[in-house]
Short mmCIF file of C-alpha atoms in Angstrom, two decimals:
data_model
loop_
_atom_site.label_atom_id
_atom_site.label_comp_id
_atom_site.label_asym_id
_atom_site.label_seq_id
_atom_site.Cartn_x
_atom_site.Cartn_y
_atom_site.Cartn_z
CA UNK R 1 -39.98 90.55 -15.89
CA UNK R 2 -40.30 87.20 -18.64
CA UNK R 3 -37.50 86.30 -21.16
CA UNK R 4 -38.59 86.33 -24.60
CA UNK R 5 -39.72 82.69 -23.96
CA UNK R 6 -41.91 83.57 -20.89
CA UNK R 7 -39.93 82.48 -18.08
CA UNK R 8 -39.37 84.47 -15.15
CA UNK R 9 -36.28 86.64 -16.35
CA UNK R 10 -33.03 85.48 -14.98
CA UNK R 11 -31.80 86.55 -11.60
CA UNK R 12 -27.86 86.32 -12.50
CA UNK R 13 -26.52 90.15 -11.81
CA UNK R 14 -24.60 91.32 -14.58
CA UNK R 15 -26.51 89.37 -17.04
CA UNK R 16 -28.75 90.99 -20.16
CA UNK R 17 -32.45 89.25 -20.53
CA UNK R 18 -32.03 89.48 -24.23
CA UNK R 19 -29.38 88.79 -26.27
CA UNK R 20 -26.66 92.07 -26.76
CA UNK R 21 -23.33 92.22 -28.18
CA UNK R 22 -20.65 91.62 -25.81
CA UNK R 23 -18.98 94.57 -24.01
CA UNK R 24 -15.05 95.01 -23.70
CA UNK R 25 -11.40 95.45 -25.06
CA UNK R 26 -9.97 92.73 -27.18
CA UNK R 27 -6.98 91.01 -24.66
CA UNK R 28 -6.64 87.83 -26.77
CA UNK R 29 -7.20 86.21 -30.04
CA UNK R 30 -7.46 82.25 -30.23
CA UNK R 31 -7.73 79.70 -32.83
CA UNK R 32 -10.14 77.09 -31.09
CA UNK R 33 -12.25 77.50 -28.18
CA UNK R 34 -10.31 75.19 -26.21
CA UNK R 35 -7.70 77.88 -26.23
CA UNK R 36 -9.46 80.61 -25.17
CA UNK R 37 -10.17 78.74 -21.98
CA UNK R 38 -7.47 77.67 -21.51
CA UNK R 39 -6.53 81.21 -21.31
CA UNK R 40 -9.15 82.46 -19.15
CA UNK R 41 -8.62 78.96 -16.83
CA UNK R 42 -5.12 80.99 -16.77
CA UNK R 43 -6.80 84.51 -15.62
CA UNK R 44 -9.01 82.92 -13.11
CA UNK R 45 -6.01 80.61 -11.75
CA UNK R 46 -3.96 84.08 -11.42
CA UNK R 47 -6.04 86.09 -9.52
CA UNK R 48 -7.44 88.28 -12.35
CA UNK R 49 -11.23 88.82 -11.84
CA UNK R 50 -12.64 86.71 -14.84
CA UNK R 51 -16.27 88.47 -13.89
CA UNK R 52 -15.28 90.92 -16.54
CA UNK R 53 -14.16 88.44 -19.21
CA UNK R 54 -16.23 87.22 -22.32
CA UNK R 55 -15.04 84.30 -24.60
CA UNK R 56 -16.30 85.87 -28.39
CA UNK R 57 -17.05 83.48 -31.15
CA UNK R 58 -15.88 85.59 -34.09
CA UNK R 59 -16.94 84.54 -37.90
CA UNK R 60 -19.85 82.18 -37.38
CA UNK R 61 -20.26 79.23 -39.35
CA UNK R 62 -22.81 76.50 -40.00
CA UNK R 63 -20.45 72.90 -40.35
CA UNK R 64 -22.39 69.97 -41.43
CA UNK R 65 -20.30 66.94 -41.19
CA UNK R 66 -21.70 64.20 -43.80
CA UNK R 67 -22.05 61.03 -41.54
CA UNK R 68 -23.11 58.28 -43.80
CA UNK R 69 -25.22 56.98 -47.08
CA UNK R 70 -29.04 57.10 -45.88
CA UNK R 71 -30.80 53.80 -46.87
CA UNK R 72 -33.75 52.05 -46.55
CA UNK R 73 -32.27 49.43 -44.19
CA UNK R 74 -30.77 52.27 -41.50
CA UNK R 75 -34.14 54.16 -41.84
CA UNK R 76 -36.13 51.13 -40.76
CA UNK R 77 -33.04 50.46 -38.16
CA UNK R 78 -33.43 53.68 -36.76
CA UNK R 79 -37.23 53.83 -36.67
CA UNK R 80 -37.24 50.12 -35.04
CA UNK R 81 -34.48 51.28 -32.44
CA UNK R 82 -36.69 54.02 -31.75
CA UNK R 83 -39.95 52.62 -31.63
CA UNK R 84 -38.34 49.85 -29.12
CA UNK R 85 -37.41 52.97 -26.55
CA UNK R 86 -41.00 54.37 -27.22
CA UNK R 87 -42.44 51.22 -26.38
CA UNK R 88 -40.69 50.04 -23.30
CA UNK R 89 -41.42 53.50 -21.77
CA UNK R 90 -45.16 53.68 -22.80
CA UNK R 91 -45.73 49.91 -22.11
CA UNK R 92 -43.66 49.90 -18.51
CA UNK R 93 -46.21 52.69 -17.42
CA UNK R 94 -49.35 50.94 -18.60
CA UNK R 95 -47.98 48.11 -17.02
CA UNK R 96 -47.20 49.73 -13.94
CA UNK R 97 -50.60 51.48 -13.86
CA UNK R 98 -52.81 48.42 -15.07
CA UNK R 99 -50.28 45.65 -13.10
CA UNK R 100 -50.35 43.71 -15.97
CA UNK R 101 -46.74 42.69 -17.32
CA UNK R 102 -48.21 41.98 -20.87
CA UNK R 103 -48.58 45.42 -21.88
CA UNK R 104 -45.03 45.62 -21.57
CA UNK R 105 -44.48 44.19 -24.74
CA UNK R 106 -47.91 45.14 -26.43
CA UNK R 107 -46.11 48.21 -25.65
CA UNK R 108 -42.92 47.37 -27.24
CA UNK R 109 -44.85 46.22 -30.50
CA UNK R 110 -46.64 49.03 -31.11
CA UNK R 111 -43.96 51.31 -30.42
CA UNK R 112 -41.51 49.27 -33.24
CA UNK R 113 -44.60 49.26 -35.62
CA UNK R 114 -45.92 52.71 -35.48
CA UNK R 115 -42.23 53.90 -35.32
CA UNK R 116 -41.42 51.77 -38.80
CA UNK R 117 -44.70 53.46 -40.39
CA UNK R 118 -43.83 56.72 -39.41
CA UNK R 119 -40.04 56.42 -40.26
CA UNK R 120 -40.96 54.84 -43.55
CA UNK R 121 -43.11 57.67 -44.32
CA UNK R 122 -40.91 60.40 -43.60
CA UNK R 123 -37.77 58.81 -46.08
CA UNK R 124 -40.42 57.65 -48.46
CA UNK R 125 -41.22 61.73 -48.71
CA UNK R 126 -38.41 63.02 -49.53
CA UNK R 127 -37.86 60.70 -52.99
CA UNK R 128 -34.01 60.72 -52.44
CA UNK R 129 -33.60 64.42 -51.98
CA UNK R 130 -31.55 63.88 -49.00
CA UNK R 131 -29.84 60.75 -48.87
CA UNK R 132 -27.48 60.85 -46.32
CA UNK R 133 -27.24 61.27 -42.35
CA UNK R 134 -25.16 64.24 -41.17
CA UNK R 135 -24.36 66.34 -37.88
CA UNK R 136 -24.45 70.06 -37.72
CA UNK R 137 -22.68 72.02 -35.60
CA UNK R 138 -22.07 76.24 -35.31
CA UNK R 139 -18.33 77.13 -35.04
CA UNK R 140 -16.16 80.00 -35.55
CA UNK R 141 -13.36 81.51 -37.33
CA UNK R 142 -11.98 82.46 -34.22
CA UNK R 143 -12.37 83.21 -30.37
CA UNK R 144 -11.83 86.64 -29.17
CA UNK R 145 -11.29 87.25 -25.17
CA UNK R 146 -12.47 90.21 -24.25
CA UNK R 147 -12.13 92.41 -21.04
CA UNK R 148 -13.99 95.13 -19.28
CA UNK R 149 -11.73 98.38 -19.94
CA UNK R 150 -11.08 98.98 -16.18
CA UNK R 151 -8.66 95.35 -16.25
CA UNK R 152 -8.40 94.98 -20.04
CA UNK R 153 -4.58 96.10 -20.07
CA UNK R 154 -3.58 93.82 -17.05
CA UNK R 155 -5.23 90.95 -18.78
CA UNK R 156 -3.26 91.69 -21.74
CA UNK R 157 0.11 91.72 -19.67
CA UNK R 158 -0.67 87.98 -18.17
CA UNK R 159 -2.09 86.57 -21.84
CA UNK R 160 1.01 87.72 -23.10
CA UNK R 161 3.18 85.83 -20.22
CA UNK R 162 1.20 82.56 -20.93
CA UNK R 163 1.95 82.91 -24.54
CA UNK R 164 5.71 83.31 -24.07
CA UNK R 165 5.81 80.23 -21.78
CA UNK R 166 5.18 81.62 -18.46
CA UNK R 167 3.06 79.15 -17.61
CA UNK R 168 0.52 79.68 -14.46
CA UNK R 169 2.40 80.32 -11.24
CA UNK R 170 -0.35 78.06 -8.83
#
């Protein structure tokens, strides 16, 4: 069997090769992810067989935090930083392969210069479309626990102990 990227399918019992909604009775509702492990951390730490538990992102979202102004000065930054890392790793193997230490920083060079071109380029493209640096990340609205039916009421008996206080009892 091959996962839709052609891999050998995976070997972990109890998982699906493609993606399916999850399975289970809702035991828990959290606000932030860290919560609903925190409450499964509690499950496991209790005994309760967290095999049949799933942590359910609920109400997906798309967040793209707005990092900073994008100017000519950090794209040639970034393309030099870049083109330095490029370098040293092409020029330290033709180095290595040719045993000449030189090539080390023809290496370096040419990294920083193609990397300005190209980095130059690419901003030079867009004609202030996008002028700004950001990071996206997927989050949701809120994190559902969910149990397999045959435990689902027992898990809902020990979530509701942790969230009068209880505490786990290791």
């Amino acid at each position: 069997m091959t996962t839709p990227f052609g891999g050998p399918g995976r070997n972990t019992p109890g998982l699906p090769n493609l993606p399916t909604p999850p399975t289970g009775w809702p035991v828990g509702s959290f606000a932030t992810y860290e919560e609903a492990q925190q409450a499964v951390d509690y499950l496991a730490d209790n005994e309760f067989p967290v095999s049949d538990v799933t942590i359910v992102g609920v109400d997906l979202m798309l967040v793209e935090r707005v990092l900073g102004r994008l100017t000519w000065g950090r794209v040639l930054g970034n393309g030099a930083a870049s083109g330095i890392w490029m370098g040293l790793f092409v020029g330290a193997l033709l180095a290595y392969v040719e045993r000449n230490s030189g090539l080390l920083i023809v290496g370096v060079v040419a990294g920083v210069l193609f990397s300005l071109l190209f980095a130059a380029l690419g901003y030079a493209v867009q004609r202030g479309r996008r002028d700004f640096t950001s990071s996206s990340q997927i989050v949701a609205g809120r994190y559902d626990v969910l149990s397999q039916p045959r435990n689902a009421e027992k898990a809902k008996e020990m979530l509701a102990k942790l969230a009068m206080g209880a505490g786990p009892s290791t």
